[in-house]
């Protein structure tokens, strides 16, 4: 039996997705902020505000007891209010986070693959994300087929075709 399983994210997952958004924002523990401070930051909370909005899709990983342990989801942003990983109107931007005690066991990769399938099923041809260059997660994205299409001072925007 698998140690974890993946299911589609629902309306009831809003709080947990918020938890995983905090994990993603706090990837660098040296500069981590309190949950409330992260979720009150408009540049961060826009990734989860109003979940689920039309066009949102995502997946949740659960342990053998049905407890949520990680999540990945996609959201569309308009060109006049782009997310950090915006590449074009109609290309969803992904957020990914896994509970600290569950990392390095394949959960993140399984979530990325599930969300790529959901994006394709929703009719998208690409997904994007933004990742700090110092975050090892970038190597995970490369191994999942993501390619850097733009670079800022400390972060890269990466895109993957889905089908
Ligand atoms: C990034 C993150 C989502 C990855 O999820 P995960 O479940 O730990 O990843 P996986 O177990 O699927 O591992 C993916 C690969 O990264 C490697 N890896 C995992 N943890 C690692 C670590 N601490 N350092 C270096 N490599 C690591 C694994 O070896 C694996 O590669 P492999 O399949 O070739 O062995 C998770 O670590 C996390 O939530 N980090 C904090 C939030 C974050 O950074 N989110 C992304 C923001 S862009």
Tab-separated table of N, CA and C and ligand atoms in Angstrom:
chain	number	residue	atom	x	y	z
A	1	UNK	N	0.837	-1.195	0.000
A	1	UNK	CA	0.000	0.000	0.000
A	1	UNK	C	0.879	1.255	0.000
A	2	UNK	N	0.458	2.221	-0.783
A	2	UNK	CA	1.226	3.460	-0.862
A	2	UNK	C	1.135	4.228	0.470
A	3	UNK	N	2.194	4.972	0.787
A	3	UNK	CA	2.208	5.747	2.030
A	3	UNK	C	1.311	6.967	1.946
A	4	UNK	N	1.068	7.401	0.717
A	4	UNK	CA	0.205	8.571	0.543
A	4	UNK	C	-0.588	8.404	-0.741
A	5	UNK	N	-1.663	9.160	-0.837
A	5	UNK	CA	-2.441	9.159	-2.069
A	5	UNK	C	-2.807	10.583	-2.454
A	6	UNK	N	-3.154	10.741	-3.729
A	6	UNK	CA	-3.436	12.072	-4.272
A	6	UNK	C	-4.911	12.127	-4.662
A	7	UNK	N	-5.570	13.226	-4.309
A	7	UNK	CA	-6.962	13.449	-4.715
A	7	UNK	C	-7.106	14.887	-5.176
A	8	UNK	N	-8.209	15.168	-5.871
A	8	UNK	CA	-8.456	16.539	-6.318
A	8	UNK	C	-8.738	17.435	-5.113
A	9	UNK	N	-8.244	18.652	-5.149
A	9	UNK	CA	-8.520	19.634	-4.098
A	9	UNK	C	-9.963	20.112	-4.213
A	10	UNK	N	-10.601	20.379	-3.062
A	10	UNK	CA	-11.976	20.847	-3.039
A	10	UNK	C	-12.063	22.168	-2.275
A	11	UNK	N	-13.288	22.696	-2.249
A	11	UNK	CA	-13.569	23.933	-1.510
A	11	UNK	C	-13.132	23.813	-0.046
A	12	UNK	N	-13.315	22.632	0.519
A	12	UNK	CA	-13.009	22.406	1.941
A	12	UNK	C	-11.512	22.450	2.232
A	13	UNK	N	-10.681	22.447	1.197
A	13	UNK	CA	-9.227	22.448	1.389
A	13	UNK	C	-8.649	23.854	1.507
A	14	UNK	N	-9.505	24.876	1.507
A	14	UNK	CA	-8.996	26.258	1.463
A	14	UNK	C	-7.976	26.535	2.567
A	15	UNK	N	-8.279	26.101	3.787
A	15	UNK	CA	-7.351	26.402	4.884
A	15	UNK	C	-6.033	25.647	4.712
A	16	UNK	N	-6.121	24.390	4.296
A	16	UNK	CA	-4.887	23.625	4.115
A	16	UNK	C	-4.043	24.209	2.978
A	17	UNK	N	-4.706	24.624	1.906
A	17	UNK	CA	-3.937	25.256	0.828
A	17	UNK	C	-3.250	26.515	1.350
A	18	UNK	N	-3.925	27.228	2.248
A	18	UNK	CA	-3.289	28.383	2.878
A	18	UNK	C	-2.039	27.968	3.651
A	19	UNK	N	-2.139	26.838	4.356
A	19	UNK	CA	-0.965	26.323	5.084
A	19	UNK	C	0.182	26.036	4.106
A	20	UNK	N	-0.142	25.420	2.982
A	20	UNK	CA	0.901	25.054	2.014
A	20	UNK	C	1.451	26.288	1.298
A	21	UNK	N	0.603	27.313	1.139
A	21	UNK	CA	1.092	28.576	0.579
A	21	UNK	C	2.119	29.195	1.526
A	22	UNK	N	1.862	29.091	2.825
A	22	UNK	CA	2.819	29.607	3.813
A	22	UNK	C	4.132	28.821	3.715
A	23	UNK	N	4.027	27.486	3.557
A	23	UNK	CA	5.245	26.674	3.404
A	23	UNK	C	6.045	27.118	2.178
A	24	UNK	N	5.325	27.362	1.073
A	24	UNK	CA	6.008	27.762	-0.164
A	24	UNK	C	6.674	29.129	0.010
A	25	UNK	N	5.939	30.073	0.633
A	25	UNK	CA	6.491	31.423	0.826
A	25	UNK	C	7.675	31.389	1.785
A	26	UNK	N	7.620	30.459	2.744
A	26	UNK	CA	8.670	30.352	3.763
A	26	UNK	C	9.684	29.265	3.421
A	27	UNK	N	9.934	29.021	2.134
A	27	UNK	CA	10.864	27.942	1.756
A	27	UNK	C	12.233	28.156	2.379
A	28	UNK	N	12.623	29.448	2.531
A	28	UNK	CA	13.910	29.767	3.157
A	28	UNK	C	13.667	30.055	4.641
A	29	UNK	N	14.008	29.093	5.486
A	29	UNK	CA	13.693	29.226	6.910
A	29	UNK	C	14.376	30.432	7.533
A	30	UNK	N	15.485	30.864	6.939
A	30	UNK	CA	16.220	32.008	7.490
A	30	UNK	C	15.404	33.297	7.403
A	31	UNK	N	14.471	33.349	6.463
A	31	UNK	CA	13.672	34.567	6.296
A	31	UNK	C	12.177	34.291	6.481
A	32	UNK	N	11.859	33.164	7.119
A	32	UNK	CA	10.455	32.766	7.280
A	32	UNK	C	9.692	33.781	8.131
A	33	UNK	N	8.423	33.973	7.767
A	33	UNK	CA	7.550	34.880	8.506
A	33	UNK	C	6.404	34.085	9.140
A	34	UNK	N	5.746	34.682	10.128
A	34	UNK	CA	4.603	34.038	10.769
A	34	UNK	C	3.483	33.845	9.745
A	35	UNK	N	2.654	32.796	9.952
A	35	UNK	CA	1.556	32.478	9.034
A	35	UNK	C	0.709	33.710	8.730
A	36	UNK	N	0.328	34.428	9.781
A	36	UNK	CA	-0.565	35.567	9.600
A	36	UNK	C	0.093	36.641	8.739
A	37	UNK	N	1.394	36.850	8.937
A	37	UNK	CA	2.100	37.874	8.157
A	37	UNK	C	2.160	37.477	6.688
A	38	UNK	N	2.384	36.195	6.426
A	38	UNK	CA	2.436	35.720	5.035
A	38	UNK	C	1.071	35.893	4.379
A	39	UNK	N	0.020	35.457	5.102
A	39	UNK	CA	-1.312	35.449	4.493
A	39	UNK	C	-1.929	36.847	4.414
A	40	UNK	N	-1.342	37.817	5.105
A	40	UNK	CA	-1.821	39.198	4.973
A	40	UNK	C	-1.046	39.958	3.903
A	41	UNK	N	-0.027	39.320	3.331
A	41	UNK	CA	0.778	39.959	2.280
A	41	UNK	C	0.024	39.804	0.952
A	42	UNK	N	-0.437	40.903	0.366
A	42	UNK	CA	-1.255	40.802	-0.855
A	42	UNK	C	-0.546	40.071	-1.993
A	43	UNK	N	0.783	40.162	-2.054
A	43	UNK	CA	1.497	39.516	-3.158
A	43	UNK	C	1.531	37.998	-2.986
A	44	UNK	N	1.243	37.530	-1.767
A	44	UNK	CA	1.216	36.091	-1.486
A	44	UNK	C	-0.222	35.574	-1.450
A	45	UNK	N	-1.080	36.286	-0.728
A	45	UNK	CA	-2.430	35.774	-0.484
A	45	UNK	C	-3.261	35.709	-1.770
A	46	UNK	N	-2.843	36.422	-2.811
A	46	UNK	CA	-3.571	36.363	-4.092
A	46	UNK	C	-3.543	34.956	-4.683
A	47	UNK	N	-2.639	34.119	-4.236
A	47	UNK	CA	-2.577	32.754	-4.766
A	47	UNK	C	-3.667	31.848	-4.206
A	48	UNK	N	-4.329	32.310	-3.134
A	48	UNK	CA	-5.324	31.455	-2.489
A	48	UNK	C	-6.641	32.182	-2.225
A	49	UNK	N	-6.645	33.524	-2.282
A	49	UNK	CA	-7.843	34.289	-1.942
A	49	UNK	C	-9.049	33.798	-2.740
A	50	UNK	N	-10.151	33.551	-2.022
A	50	UNK	CA	-11.392	33.164	-2.677
A	50	UNK	C	-11.442	31.735	-3.181
A	51	UNK	N	-10.457	30.914	-2.811
A	51	UNK	CA	-10.430	29.523	-3.298
A	51	UNK	C	-11.752	28.817	-3.007
A	52	UNK	N	-12.334	28.104	-3.969
A	52	UNK	CA	-11.879	27.998	-5.349
A	52	UNK	C	-12.580	29.014	-6.247
A	53	UNK	N	-11.787	29.720	-7.022
A	53	UNK	CA	-12.337	30.633	-8.024
A	53	UNK	C	-12.525	29.882	-9.337
A	54	UNK	N	-13.377	30.395	-10.229
A	54	UNK	CA	-13.481	29.764	-11.549
A	54	UNK	C	-12.095	29.665	-12.189
A	55	UNK	N	-11.771	28.496	-12.706
A	55	UNK	CA	-10.468	28.294	-13.344
A	55	UNK	C	-9.436	27.676	-12.424
A	56	UNK	N	-9.678	27.712	-11.118
A	56	UNK	CA	-8.732	27.085	-10.181
A	56	UNK	C	-8.800	25.561	-10.300
A	57	UNK	N	-7.681	24.909	-10.087
A	57	UNK	CA	-7.653	23.446	-10.019
A	57	UNK	C	-6.470	23.056	-9.149
A	58	UNK	N	-6.543	21.868	-8.552
A	58	UNK	CA	-5.425	21.474	-7.709
A	58	UNK	C	-5.564	20.063	-7.179
A	59	UNK	N	-4.519	19.617	-6.501
A	59	UNK	CA	-4.476	18.277	-5.919
A	59	UNK	C	-3.936	18.357	-4.499
A	60	UNK	N	-4.430	17.430	-3.680
A	60	UNK	CA	-3.988	17.317	-2.288
A	60	UNK	C	-3.445	15.917	-2.082
A	61	UNK	N	-2.319	15.815	-1.382
A	61	UNK	CA	-1.783	14.512	-0.979
A	61	UNK	C	-2.234	14.249	0.455
A	62	UNK	N	-2.651	13.000	0.699
A	62	UNK	CA	-3.094	12.602	2.038
A	62	UNK	C	-2.286	11.404	2.518
A	63	UNK	N	-2.088	11.324	3.834
A	63	UNK	CA	-1.433	10.140	4.387
A	63	UNK	C	-2.446	8.991	4.475
A	64	UNK	N	-2.021	7.865	5.010
A	64	UNK	CA	-2.875	6.681	5.039
A	64	UNK	C	-4.121	6.891	5.895
A	65	UNK	N	-4.120	7.928	6.737
A	65	UNK	CA	-5.278	8.217	7.585
A	65	UNK	C	-6.163	9.308	6.989
A	66	UNK	N	-5.846	9.739	5.793
A	66	UNK	CA	-6.649	10.778	5.160
A	66	UNK	C	-6.298	12.179	5.603
A	67	UNK	N	-5.163	12.327	6.273
A	67	UNK	CA	-4.724	13.657	6.715
A	67	UNK	C	-3.927	14.318	5.587
A	68	UNK	N	-4.270	15.546	5.266
A	68	UNK	CA	-3.595	16.255	4.172
A	68	UNK	C	-2.137	16.530	4.528
A	69	UNK	N	-1.238	16.255	3.598
A	69	UNK	CA	0.203	16.417	3.857
A	69	UNK	C	0.898	17.295	2.811
A	70	UNK	N	0.204	17.618	1.730
A	70	UNK	CA	0.817	18.464	0.707
A	70	UNK	C	-0.228	18.865	-0.321
A	71	UNK	N	0.061	19.927	-1.040
A	71	UNK	CA	-0.884	20.388	-2.060
A	71	UNK	C	-0.160	21.129	-3.177
A	72	UNK	N	-0.754	21.044	-4.343
A	72	UNK	CA	-0.297	21.827	-5.493
A	72	UNK	C	-1.541	22.281	-6.234
A	73	UNK	N	-1.553	23.545	-6.655
A	73	UNK	CA	-2.726	24.034	-7.363
A	73	UNK	C	-2.336	25.098	-8.376
A	74	UNK	N	-3.262	25.309	-9.322
A	74	UNK	CA	-3.044	26.288	-10.376
A	74	UNK	C	-4.105	27.365	-10.335
A	75	UNK	N	-3.701	28.582	-10.653
A	75	UNK	CA	-4.623	29.724	-10.682
A	75	UNK	C	-4.225	30.626	-11.839
A	76	UNK	N	-5.237	31.198	-12.489
A	76	UNK	CA	-4.990	32.132	-13.586
A	76	UNK	C	-4.911	33.559	-13.054
A	77	UNK	N	-3.966	34.318	-13.562
A	77	UNK	CA	-3.846	35.732	-13.200
A	77	UNK	C	-3.994	36.586	-14.464
A	78	UNK	N	-4.600	37.776	-14.310
A	78	UNK	CA	-4.718	38.662	-15.475
A	78	UNK	C	-3.399	39.394	-15.742
A	79	UNK	N	-3.220	39.815	-16.980
A	79	UNK	CA	-1.969	40.478	-17.360
A	79	UNK	C	-1.760	41.777	-16.585
A	80	UNK	N	-2.864	42.416	-16.148
A	80	UNK	CA	-2.698	43.688	-15.421
A	80	UNK	C	-2.496	43.483	-13.918
A	81	UNK	N	-2.530	42.226	-13.478
A	81	UNK	CA	-2.229	41.902	-12.068
A	81	UNK	C	-1.552	40.533	-12.040
A	82	UNK	N	-0.381	40.436	-12.649
A	82	UNK	CA	0.265	39.128	-12.824
A	82	UNK	C	0.855	38.583	-11.533
A	83	UNK	N	0.915	37.244	-11.431
A	83	UNK	CA	1.625	36.614	-10.333
A	83	UNK	C	3.121	36.653	-10.593
A	84	UNK	N	3.899	36.160	-9.642
A	84	UNK	CA	5.363	36.161	-9.806
A	84	UNK	C	5.799	35.343	-11.022
A	85	UNK	N	5.021	34.274	-11.313
A	85	UNK	CA	5.408	33.378	-12.398
A	85	UNK	C	4.567	33.564	-13.652
A	86	UNK	N	3.984	34.748	-13.812
A	86	UNK	CA	3.111	34.998	-14.974
A	86	UNK	C	3.908	34.931	-16.275
A	87	UNK	N	3.356	34.210	-17.265
A	87	UNK	CA	3.975	34.221	-18.590
A	87	UNK	C	3.025	34.723	-19.666
A	88	UNK	N	1.727	34.427	-19.537
A	88	UNK	CA	0.755	34.875	-20.531
A	88	UNK	C	-0.641	34.665	-19.967
A	89	UNK	N	-1.584	35.455	-20.462
A	89	UNK	CA	-2.976	35.248	-20.084
A	89	UNK	C	-3.368	33.818	-20.455
A	90	UNK	N	-4.043	33.139	-19.540
A	90	UNK	CA	-4.514	31.787	-19.834
A	90	UNK	C	-3.539	30.682	-19.478
A	91	UNK	N	-2.356	31.059	-18.977
A	91	UNK	CA	-1.395	30.039	-18.519
A	91	UNK	C	-1.433	30.008	-16.998
A	92	UNK	N	-1.965	28.938	-16.391
A	92	UNK	CA	-2.068	28.915	-14.936
A	92	UNK	C	-0.711	28.876	-14.252
A	93	UNK	N	-0.655	29.525	-13.095
A	93	UNK	CA	0.572	29.532	-12.305
A	93	UNK	C	0.387	28.593	-11.116
A	94	UNK	N	1.393	27.768	-10.873
A	94	UNK	CA	1.298	26.745	-9.833
A	94	UNK	C	1.918	27.200	-8.515
A	95	UNK	N	1.334	26.677	-7.433
A	95	UNK	CA	1.911	26.785	-6.086
A	95	UNK	C	2.050	25.367	-5.555
A	96	UNK	N	3.158	25.087	-4.856
A	96	UNK	CA	3.425	23.734	-4.352
A	96	UNK	C	4.001	23.810	-2.943
A	97	UNK	N	3.459	22.977	-2.066
A	97	UNK	CA	4.024	22.872	-0.719
A	97	UNK	C	3.734	21.507	-0.127
A	98	UNK	N	4.684	21.004	0.655
A	98	UNK	CA	4.547	19.714	1.333
A	98	UNK	C	4.914	19.924	2.803
A	99	UNK	N	4.146	19.319	3.707
A	99	UNK	CA	4.473	19.412	5.134
A	99	UNK	C	5.909	18.978	5.369
A	100	UNK	N	6.601	19.698	6.248
A	100	UNK	CA	8.042	19.479	6.433
A	100	UNK	C	8.370	18.023	6.738
A	101	UNK	N	7.571	17.372	7.558
A	101	UNK	CA	7.896	15.990	7.956
A	101	UNK	C	7.663	14.982	6.847
A	102	UNK	N	7.050	15.426	5.735
A	102	UNK	CA	6.775	14.514	4.618
A	102	UNK	C	7.671	14.761	3.408
A	103	UNK	N	8.613	15.655	3.529
A	103	UNK	CA	9.428	16.005	2.351
A	103	UNK	C	10.419	14.899	1.998
A	104	UNK	N	10.881	14.949	0.738
A	104	UNK	CA	11.881	14.008	0.216
A	104	UNK	C	11.371	12.567	0.195
A	105	UNK	N	10.028	12.403	0.049
A	105	UNK	CA	9.460	11.058	-0.072
A	105	UNK	C	8.607	10.930	-1.327
A	106	UNK	N	8.779	11.862	-2.264
A	106	UNK	CA	8.077	11.742	-3.539
A	106	UNK	C	6.725	12.431	-3.605
A	107	UNK	N	6.315	13.080	-2.509
A	107	UNK	CA	4.991	13.713	-2.488
A	107	UNK	C	4.941	14.899	-3.457
A	108	UNK	N	5.976	15.747	-3.409
A	108	UNK	CA	6.003	16.922	-4.277
A	108	UNK	C	5.966	16.546	-5.753
A	109	UNK	N	6.761	15.563	-6.109
A	109	UNK	CA	6.779	15.129	-7.514
A	109	UNK	C	5.415	14.564	-7.929
A	110	UNK	N	4.806	13.751	-7.062
A	110	UNK	CA	3.499	13.170	-7.387
A	110	UNK	C	2.443	14.269	-7.542
A	111	UNK	N	2.506	15.293	-6.701
A	111	UNK	CA	1.549	16.403	-6.804
A	111	UNK	C	1.747	17.171	-8.102
A	112	UNK	N	3.009	17.435	-8.459
A	112	UNK	CA	3.288	18.157	-9.710
A	112	UNK	C	2.735	17.396	-10.908
A	113	UNK	N	2.918	16.074	-10.895
A	113	UNK	CA	2.441	15.264	-12.016
A	113	UNK	C	0.914	15.245	-12.064
A	114	UNK	N	0.272	15.172	-10.893
A	114	UNK	CA	-1.194	15.163	-10.855
A	114	UNK	C	-1.755	16.485	-11.372
A	115	UNK	N	-1.134	17.578	-10.969
A	115	UNK	CA	-1.638	18.894	-11.384
A	115	UNK	C	-1.375	19.141	-12.877
A	116	UNK	N	-0.286	18.610	-13.394
A	116	UNK	CA	-0.047	18.721	-14.843
A	116	UNK	C	-1.170	18.009	-15.600
A	117	UNK	N	-1.596	16.863	-15.096
A	117	UNK	CA	-2.709	16.135	-15.746
A	117	UNK	C	-4.005	16.933	-15.629
A	118	UNK	N	-4.244	17.535	-14.465
A	118	UNK	CA	-5.459	18.343	-14.296
A	118	UNK	C	-5.452	19.542	-15.237
A	119	UNK	N	-4.287	20.164	-15.388
A	119	UNK	CA	-4.192	21.326	-16.275
A	119	UNK	C	-4.509	20.926	-17.709
A	120	UNK	N	-3.954	19.803	-18.143
A	120	UNK	CA	-4.225	19.326	-19.508
A	120	UNK	C	-5.706	19.009	-19.664
A	121	UNK	N	-6.294	18.360	-18.652
A	121	UNK	CA	-7.716	17.995	-18.726
A	121	UNK	C	-8.594	19.240	-18.789
A	122	UNK	N	-8.119	20.343	-18.196
A	122	UNK	CA	-8.873	21.604	-18.221
A	122	UNK	C	-8.654	22.365	-19.527
A	123	UNK	N	-7.840	21.806	-20.411
A	123	UNK	CA	-7.644	22.413	-21.722
A	123	UNK	C	-6.434	23.306	-21.839
A	124	UNK	N	-5.598	23.339	-20.813
A	124	UNK	CA	-4.399	24.172	-20.888
A	124	UNK	C	-3.286	23.441	-21.643
A	125	UNK	N	-2.397	24.198	-22.239
A	125	UNK	CA	-1.257	23.590	-22.927
A	125	UNK	C	0.053	23.842	-22.189
A	126	UNK	N	0.037	24.790	-21.241
A	126	UNK	CA	1.235	25.097	-20.462
A	126	UNK	C	0.847	25.435	-19.021
A	127	UNK	N	1.784	25.256	-18.115
A	127	UNK	CA	1.661	25.780	-16.752
A	127	UNK	C	2.975	26.477	-16.430
A	128	UNK	N	2.917	27.410	-15.486
A	128	UNK	CA	4.129	28.146	-15.124
A	128	UNK	C	4.281	28.181	-13.614
A	129	UNK	N	5.436	28.614	-13.170
A	129	UNK	CA	5.686	28.829	-11.739
A	129	UNK	C	6.905	29.723	-11.587
A	130	UNK	N	7.040	30.254	-10.381
A	130	UNK	CA	8.217	31.052	-10.044
A	130	UNK	C	8.934	30.356	-8.905
A	131	UNK	N	10.239	30.254	-8.999
A	131	UNK	CA	11.005	29.576	-7.953
A	131	UNK	C	12.301	30.337	-7.695
A	132	UNK	N	12.633	30.463	-6.426
A	132	UNK	CA	13.914	31.079	-6.069
A	132	UNK	C	15.041	30.179	-6.563
A	133	UNK	N	16.046	30.789	-7.130
A	133	UNK	CA	17.143	29.998	-7.709
A	133	UNK	C	17.867	29.186	-6.637
A	134	UNK	N	17.828	29.669	-5.399
A	134	UNK	CA	18.520	28.976	-4.315
A	134	UNK	C	17.692	27.827	-3.740
A	135	UNK	N	16.446	27.681	-4.195
A	135	UNK	CA	15.562	26.639	-3.667
A	135	UNK	C	15.817	25.337	-4.433
A	136	UNK	N	16.149	24.242	-3.708
A	136	UNK	CA	16.429	22.982	-4.401
A	136	UNK	C	15.236	22.541	-5.239
A	137	UNK	N	14.040	23.070	-4.913
A	137	UNK	CA	12.839	22.702	-5.662
A	137	UNK	C	13.040	22.940	-7.161
A	138	UNK	N	13.925	23.878	-7.515
A	138	UNK	CA	14.136	24.150	-8.929
A	138	UNK	C	14.635	22.888	-9.653
A	139	UNK	N	15.444	22.091	-8.981
A	139	UNK	CA	15.943	20.862	-9.613
A	139	UNK	C	14.809	19.858	-9.836
A	140	UNK	N	13.887	19.844	-8.880
A	140	UNK	CA	12.689	19.002	-9.059
A	140	UNK	C	11.918	19.451	-10.297
A	141	UNK	N	11.744	20.753	-10.463
A	141	UNK	CA	10.999	21.255	-11.613
A	141	UNK	C	11.714	20.909	-12.921
A	142	UNK	N	13.014	21.073	-12.947
A	142	UNK	CA	13.768	20.726	-14.168
A	142	UNK	C	13.557	19.258	-14.502
A	143	UNK	N	13.605	18.407	-13.474
A	143	UNK	CA	13.462	16.973	-13.737
A	143	UNK	C	12.039	16.620	-14.150
A	144	UNK	N	11.084	17.529	-13.893
A	144	UNK	CA	9.698	17.315	-14.339
A	144	UNK	C	9.411	18.035	-15.664
A	145	UNK	N	10.450	18.542	-16.311
A	145	UNK	CA	10.273	19.103	-17.648
A	145	UNK	C	10.067	20.599	-17.701
A	146	UNK	N	10.218	21.292	-16.573
A	146	UNK	CA	10.068	22.745	-16.573
A	146	UNK	C	11.343	23.394	-17.118
A	147	UNK	N	11.138	24.460	-17.883
A	147	UNK	CA	12.239	25.183	-18.519
A	147	UNK	C	12.164	26.649	-18.097
A	148	UNK	N	13.306	27.238	-17.789
A	148	UNK	CA	13.338	28.648	-17.398
A	148	UNK	C	13.088	29.534	-18.619
A	149	UNK	N	12.109	30.433	-18.478
A	149	UNK	CA	11.778	31.330	-19.586
A	149	UNK	C	12.059	32.786	-19.249
A	150	UNK	N	12.261	33.094	-17.974
A	150	UNK	CA	12.586	34.467	-17.567
A	150	UNK	C	13.263	34.400	-16.204
A	151	UNK	N	14.134	35.375	-15.964
A	151	UNK	CA	14.869	35.377	-14.700
A	151	UNK	C	14.869	36.756	-14.068
A	152	UNK	N	14.620	36.779	-12.757
A	152	UNK	CA	14.769	37.992	-11.977
A	152	UNK	C	16.090	37.931	-11.233
A	153	UNK	N	16.255	38.808	-10.253
A	153	UNK	CA	17.516	38.860	-9.526
A	153	UNK	C	17.793	37.549	-8.796
A	154	UNK	N	16.756	36.997	-8.136
A	154	UNK	CA	16.954	35.787	-7.319
A	154	UNK	C	16.078	34.629	-7.732
A	155	UNK	N	15.192	34.835	-8.696
A	155	UNK	CA	14.219	33.800	-9.006
A	155	UNK	C	14.072	33.615	-10.515
A	156	UNK	N	13.539	32.452	-10.864
A	156	UNK	CA	13.296	32.126	-12.264
A	156	UNK	C	11.818	31.836	-12.474
A	157	UNK	N	11.310	32.204	-13.636
A	157	UNK	CA	9.988	31.778	-14.083
A	157	UNK	C	10.191	30.573	-14.980
A	158	UNK	N	9.461	29.490	-14.679
A	158	UNK	CA	9.631	28.237	-15.418
A	158	UNK	C	8.285	27.801	-16.000
A	159	UNK	N	8.364	27.144	-17.152
A	159	UNK	CA	7.162	26.719	-17.874
A	159	UNK	C	7.320	25.268	-18.293
A	160	UNK	N	6.197	24.574	-18.280
A	160	UNK	CA	6.165	23.191	-18.759
A	160	UNK	C	4.958	23.004	-19.660
A	161	UNK	N	5.143	22.319	-20.769
A	161	UNK	CA	4.006	21.952	-21.617
A	161	UNK	C	3.268	20.791	-20.955
A	162	UNK	N	1.943	20.798	-21.042
A	162	UNK	CA	1.135	19.695	-20.501
A	162	UNK	C	0.231	19.162	-21.615
A	163	UNK	N	-0.010	17.873	-21.587
A	163	UNK	CA	-0.874	17.277	-22.614
A	163	UNK	C	-1.363	15.929	-22.129
B	1	LIG	C1	9.756	21.721	-2.729
B	1	LIG	C2	8.848	20.648	-2.148
B	1	LIG	C3	7.409	20.951	-2.520
B	1	LIG	C4	9.255	19.307	-2.758
B	1	LIG	O1	8.399	18.318	-2.255
B	1	LIG	P1	9.008	16.946	-1.752
B	1	LIG	O2	7.854	16.051	-1.438
B	1	LIG	O3	9.993	17.205	-0.679
B	1	LIG	O4	9.781	16.470	-3.072
B	1	LIG	P2	10.062	14.996	-3.567
B	1	LIG	O5	10.185	14.073	-2.410
B	1	LIG	O6	9.041	14.675	-4.598
B	1	LIG	O7	11.511	15.170	-4.145
B	1	LIG	C5	11.751	15.680	-5.405
B	1	LIG	C6	13.242	15.623	-5.652
B	1	LIG	O8	13.923	16.576	-4.851
B	1	LIG	C7	14.911	15.914	-4.057
B	1	LIG	N1	14.902	16.461	-2.739
B	1	LIG	C8	13.935	16.360	-1.833
B	1	LIG	N2	14.273	17.047	-0.714
B	1	LIG	C9	15.500	17.588	-0.946
B	1	LIG	C10	16.383	18.412	-0.193
B	1	LIG	N3	16.068	18.817	1.055
B	1	LIG	N4	17.525	18.826	-0.752
B	1	LIG	C11	17.849	18.435	-1.997
B	1	LIG	N5	17.042	17.655	-2.772
B	1	LIG	C12	15.890	17.234	-2.239
B	1	LIG	C13	14.529	14.477	-3.988
B	1	LIG	O9	15.698	13.717	-3.863
B	1	LIG	C14	13.805	14.269	-5.290
B	1	LIG	O10	14.651	13.927	-6.293
B	1	LIG	P3	14.721	12.395	-6.756
B	1	LIG	O11	13.323	12.009	-7.127
B	1	LIG	O12	15.653	12.449	-7.917
B	1	LIG	O13	15.223	11.658	-5.576
B	1	LIG	C15	8.939	20.563	-0.600
B	1	LIG	O14	10.283	20.274	-0.242
B	1	LIG	C16	8.489	21.831	0.089
B	1	LIG	O15	7.309	21.973	0.432
B	1	LIG	N6	9.417	22.784	0.309
B	1	LIG	C17	9.080	24.040	0.929
B	1	LIG	C18	8.131	24.851	0.073
B	1	LIG	C19	8.687	25.133	-1.316
B	1	LIG	O16	9.879	25.354	-1.496
B	1	LIG	N7	7.779	25.131	-2.292
B	1	LIG	C20	8.134	25.439	-3.676
B	1	LIG	C21	8.205	26.905	-3.867
B	1	LIG	S1	8.564	27.301	-5.556
